[in-house]
Coordinates of N, CA, C and O in Angstrom, one line a residue:
X1 N 87.3 89.5 89.6 CA 88.4 90.2 88.8 C 89.5 89.3 89.2 O 90.4 89.5 87.9
X2 N 89.6 88.0 89.5 CA 90.9 87.2 89.0 C 90.9 86.9 88.2 O 91.9 86.2 87.3
X3 N 90.1 86.7 87.2 CA 89.8 86.1 85.8 C 90.7 87.4 84.8 O 91.6 87.3 84.4
X4 N 90.3 88.4 85.4 CA 90.5 89.9 84.8 C 92.1 89.7 84.6 O 92.8 90.3 84.0
X5 N 92.6 89.5 86.3 CA 93.9 89.9 86.5 C 95.0 88.7 85.7 O 95.7 89.0 85.0
X6 N 94.4 87.3 86.0 CA 94.7 86.5 85.3 C 94.9 86.7 84.0 O 95.9 86.3 83.1
X7 N 93.8 87.2 82.8 CA 93.9 87.6 81.8 C 95.0 88.8 81.2 O 95.3 88.6 79.9
X8 N 94.9 90.0 82.1 CA 95.7 91.1 81.5 C 97.0 91.1 82.6 O 97.7 92.5 82.0
X9 N 97.2 90.3 83.3 CA 98.6 90.5 83.8 C 99.7 90.8 83.0 O 100.1 89.4 82.3
X10 N 100.6 91.4 82.9 CA 102.0 91.3 82.2 C 103.1 92.2 82.7 O 102.3 93.6 83.5
X11 N 104.0 91.9 82.6 CA 105.0 93.2 83.0 C 106.0 94.0 82.4 O 106.7 94.2 82.8
X12 N 106.0 93.6 81.1 CA 106.7 94.3 80.3 C 106.4 95.8 80.7 O 107.9 96.0 80.2
X13 N 106.2 96.3 80.7 CA 105.6 97.9 81.2 C 105.0 98.3 82.7 O 104.8 99.3 82.4
X14 N 105.8 97.6 83.7 CA 105.1 98.3 85.1 C 106.1 98.0 85.4 O 107.2 98.2 85.8
X15 N 106.0 99.6 86.2 CA 106.7 100.0 87.3 C 106.2 99.6 88.6 O 105.2 99.9 88.6
X16 N 107.4 100.0 89.7 CA 107.2 99.2 91.3 C 107.9 100.2 91.9 O 109.0 100.7 91.5
X17 N 107.2 100.8 92.8 CA 108.1 101.8 94.1 C 107.8 100.9 95.3 O 107.0 100.4 95.4
X18 N 109.3 101.2 95.5 CA 109.4 100.6 96.8 C 110.3 101.6 97.7 O 110.9 102.0 97.2
X19 N 109.1 101.7 98.9 CA 109.8 102.7 100.0 C 110.5 102.2 101.3 O 109.6 101.3 102.0
X20 N 111.6 102.1 101.4 CA 112.7 101.6 102.2 C 113.4 103.1 102.7 O 113.7 103.8 102.5
X21 N 114.2 102.2 104.0 CA 115.1 103.0 104.8 C 116.6 103.3 103.9 O 116.5 102.3 102.8
X22 N 117.3 104.4 103.7 CA 118.4 104.4 103.0 C 119.5 103.6 103.4 O 120.2 103.0 102.3
X23 N 119.6 102.6 104.1 CA 120.4 101.8 104.5 C 120.0 100.3 104.2 O 121.2 99.5 103.6
X24 N 119.1 100.1 103.6 CA 118.2 99.1 103.0 C 118.2 99.3 101.3 O 118.0 98.2 100.6
X25 N 118.3 100.6 100.7 CA 118.0 100.7 99.3 C 119.1 100.4 98.3 O 118.7 99.3 97.4
X26 N 120.1 100.2 98.8 CA 120.9 99.7 97.7 C 121.4 98.5 97.4 O 121.4 97.5 96.8
X27 N 121.3 97.6 98.9 CA 121.1 96.2 98.9 C 120.1 95.3 97.9 O 120.6 94.6 97.4
X28 N 119.3 96.0 98.4 CA 117.5 95.7 97.7 C 117.8 95.8 96.0 O 117.5 94.9 95.3
X29 N 118.9 96.8 95.5 CA 118.7 97.4 93.9 C 119.7 96.3 93.5 O 119.2 95.7 92.8
X30 N 120.7 96.0 94.2 CA 121.8 95.0 94.0 C 120.5 93.6 94.0 O 121.1 92.8 92.7
X31 N 120.4 93.1 94.9 CA 119.2 91.9 94.6 C 118.6 91.9 93.8 O 118.1 90.8 92.7
X32 N 117.8 92.9 93.4 CA 116.6 93.1 92.3 C 117.6 92.9 91.1 O 117.2 92.2 89.7
X33 N 118.7 93.5 90.9 CA 119.4 93.6 89.5 C 119.9 92.3 89.1 O 120.1 92.2 88.1
X34 N 120.2 91.7 90.3 CA 120.8 89.8 89.9 C 119.8 89.1 89.8 O 120.1 87.9 89.7
X35 N 118.3 89.5 89.8 CA 117.5 88.6 89.9 C 117.3 87.7 91.4 O 117.5 86.2 90.9
X36 N 118.2 87.9 92.2 CA 118.3 86.9 93.2 C 117.4 86.7 94.2 O 116.5 88.0 94.4
X37 N 117.0 85.5 95.0 CA 116.0 85.9 96.2 C 115.6 86.8 96.8 O 117.0 87.0 97.3
X38 N 114.5 87.3 97.2 CA 114.6 88.7 98.3 C 113.3 88.0 99.1 O 112.3 88.5 99.3
X39 N 113.8 87.2 100.4 CA 113.2 86.7 101.5 C 112.6 88.1 102.1 O 113.3 89.4 102.5
X40 N 111.0 87.5 102.6 CA 110.4 88.7 103.3 C 111.3 88.6 104.8 O 111.7 87.6 105.4
X41 N 110.9 89.6 105.5 CA 111.1 90.1 106.8 C 110.6 90.2 107.8 O 109.6 91.3 107.2
X42 N 110.6 89.6 109.0 CA 109.3 90.3 110.3 C 109.9 90.1 111.2 O 111.1 90.0 111.9
X43 N 109.4 91.0 112.5 CA 109.7 91.5 113.2 C 110.1 90.2 114.0 O 109.1 89.3 114.1
X44 N 110.6 90.1 115.2 CA 110.5 88.3 115.7 C 109.3 88.5 116.4 O 108.8 87.4 116.2
X45 N 108.6 89.6 116.7 CA 107.6 89.0 117.6 C 106.4 88.4 116.4 O 105.3 88.0 116.4
X46 N 106.7 89.0 115.2 CA 105.3 88.8 114.2 C 106.0 87.4 113.8 O 104.5 86.3 113.4
X47 N 107.1 87.2 113.7 CA 108.0 85.6 112.6 C 106.9 84.8 113.8 O 106.9 83.7 113.2
X48 N 107.4 84.7 114.8 CA 107.3 83.9 115.9 C 105.6 83.3 115.8 O 105.3 82.0 116.0
X49 N 104.4 83.8 115.6 CA 103.3 83.7 115.2 C 102.9 83.3 113.5 O 101.5 83.4 113.7
X50 N 103.4 83.7 112.8 CA 103.3 82.8 111.8 C 102.5 81.7 111.4 O 103.5 80.6 111.5
X51 N 101.8 81.3 110.4 CA 101.3 79.9 110.4 C 102.3 79.5 109.3 O 103.0 80.3 108.7
X52 N 102.5 78.4 109.6 CA 103.5 77.5 108.6 C 102.9 78.1 106.9 O 104.2 78.0 106.0
X53 N 101.9 77.9 107.0 CA 101.6 78.3 105.1 C 101.8 79.5 104.9 O 102.5 79.5 103.6
X54 N 101.8 80.7 105.3 CA 102.2 81.7 105.7 C 103.8 81.8 104.9 O 104.3 82.4 104.1
X55 N 104.2 80.7 106.0 CA 106.1 81.0 105.7 C 106.4 80.6 104.5 O 107.1 80.9 103.7
X56 N 105.4 79.3 104.3 CA 105.6 78.4 102.7 C 105.5 79.5 101.5 O 106.2 79.7 101.1
X57 N 104.3 80.3 101.7 CA 104.1 81.1 100.8 C 105.3 82.1 100.8 O 105.5 82.1 99.5
X58 N 105.7 82.7 101.3 CA 106.9 83.9 101.7 C 108.1 83.1 101.0 O 108.6 83.6 99.9
X59 N 108.0 81.8 101.1 CA 109.5 80.9 100.4 C 109.0 81.4 99.2 O 109.9 81.5 98.1
X60 N 108.2 80.6 98.3 CA 107.9 80.9 97.1 C 107.9 82.0 96.7 O 108.1 82.5 95.0
X61 N 107.3 83.3 97.0 CA 107.0 84.7 96.6 C 108.5 84.9 96.1 O 109.1 85.4 95.3
X62 N 109.6 84.7 97.8 CA 110.9 85.2 97.9 C 112.0 84.9 96.8 O 112.9 85.5 96.0
X63 N 111.4 83.9 95.9 CA 112.0 82.8 95.0 C 111.6 83.4 93.5 O 112.2 82.6 92.3
X64 N 110.5 83.8 93.4 CA 109.7 84.2 91.5 C 110.6 85.1 91.2 O 111.5 86.4 91.9
X65 N 111.1 84.8 89.9 CA 111.9 85.4 89.2 C 111.1 86.8 88.6 O 110.2 86.6 87.6
X66 N 111.7 88.0 88.9 CA 111.0 88.9 88.7 C 111.7 89.6 87.1 O 110.6 90.5 86.2
X67 N 112.9 89.2 86.8 CA 113.3 89.8 85.3 C 113.8 91.6 85.1 O 112.7 91.8 84.4
X68 N 113.9 92.0 86.2 CA 114.0 93.5 86.5 C 115.3 94.0 85.5 O 116.2 93.4 85.4
X69 N 114.7 95.0 84.7 CA 115.5 95.7 83.8 C 116.2 96.5 84.2 O 117.5 97.1 83.4
X70 N 115.3 97.2 85.4 CA 116.0 98.6 85.6 C 116.0 99.2 87.1 O 114.3 98.9 87.5
X71 N 116.5 99.7 87.8 CA 116.1 99.6 89.3 C 116.9 101.5 89.5 O 118.2 101.7 89.2
X72 N 116.1 102.4 90.2 CA 116.7 103.5 90.1 C 116.0 104.0 91.4 O 114.7 103.7 92.0
X73 N 117.0 104.4 92.6 CA 116.9 104.7 93.4 C 116.9 106.3 93.5 O 117.6 107.1 93.2
X74 N 115.5 106.8 94.2 CA 115.3 108.4 94.3 C 115.5 108.9 95.8 O 114.8 108.2 96.6
X75 N 116.0 109.3 95.8 CA 116.1 110.2 97.2 C 114.6 110.7 97.7 O 113.8 111.7 97.0
X76 N 114.3 110.6 98.8 CA 113.1 111.4 99.4 C 112.6 112.5 99.0 O 111.3 113.1 98.9
X77 N 113.8 113.5 98.9 CA 113.5 114.9 98.8 C 113.2 115.3 97.5 O 112.6 116.2 96.8
X78 N 113.4 114.2 96.5 CA 112.9 114.2 95.0 C 112.3 113.4 94.7 O 111.6 113.4 93.4
X79 N 111.1 112.5 95.7 CA 110.4 111.8 95.2 C 108.8 112.3 93.8 O 108.7 112.1 93.4
X80 N 108.6 113.4 94.4 CA 107.5 113.6 94.0 C 107.6 115.0 93.0 O 107.0 116.1 92.6
X81 N 108.5 115.2 92.3 CA 108.9 116.3 91.7 C 109.3 115.8 90.3 O 109.1 114.7 89.5

């Protein structure tokens, strides 16, 4: 499966849905549009127990350039229309 993903993975026509609280939707959309780092966040109790390898990997993922071309915020009441 990993071989197939490496050979076929591309982002030219990929769509991603992110479900979040209303208060976080616009700030996240702005970060994505500007291609800025988007660090992961954890509850304090979870972050205290994370292995250093996970924290390091999270930093790499946060800095990955997505080159987003469009962001659309959809209200939950219009999600499955």
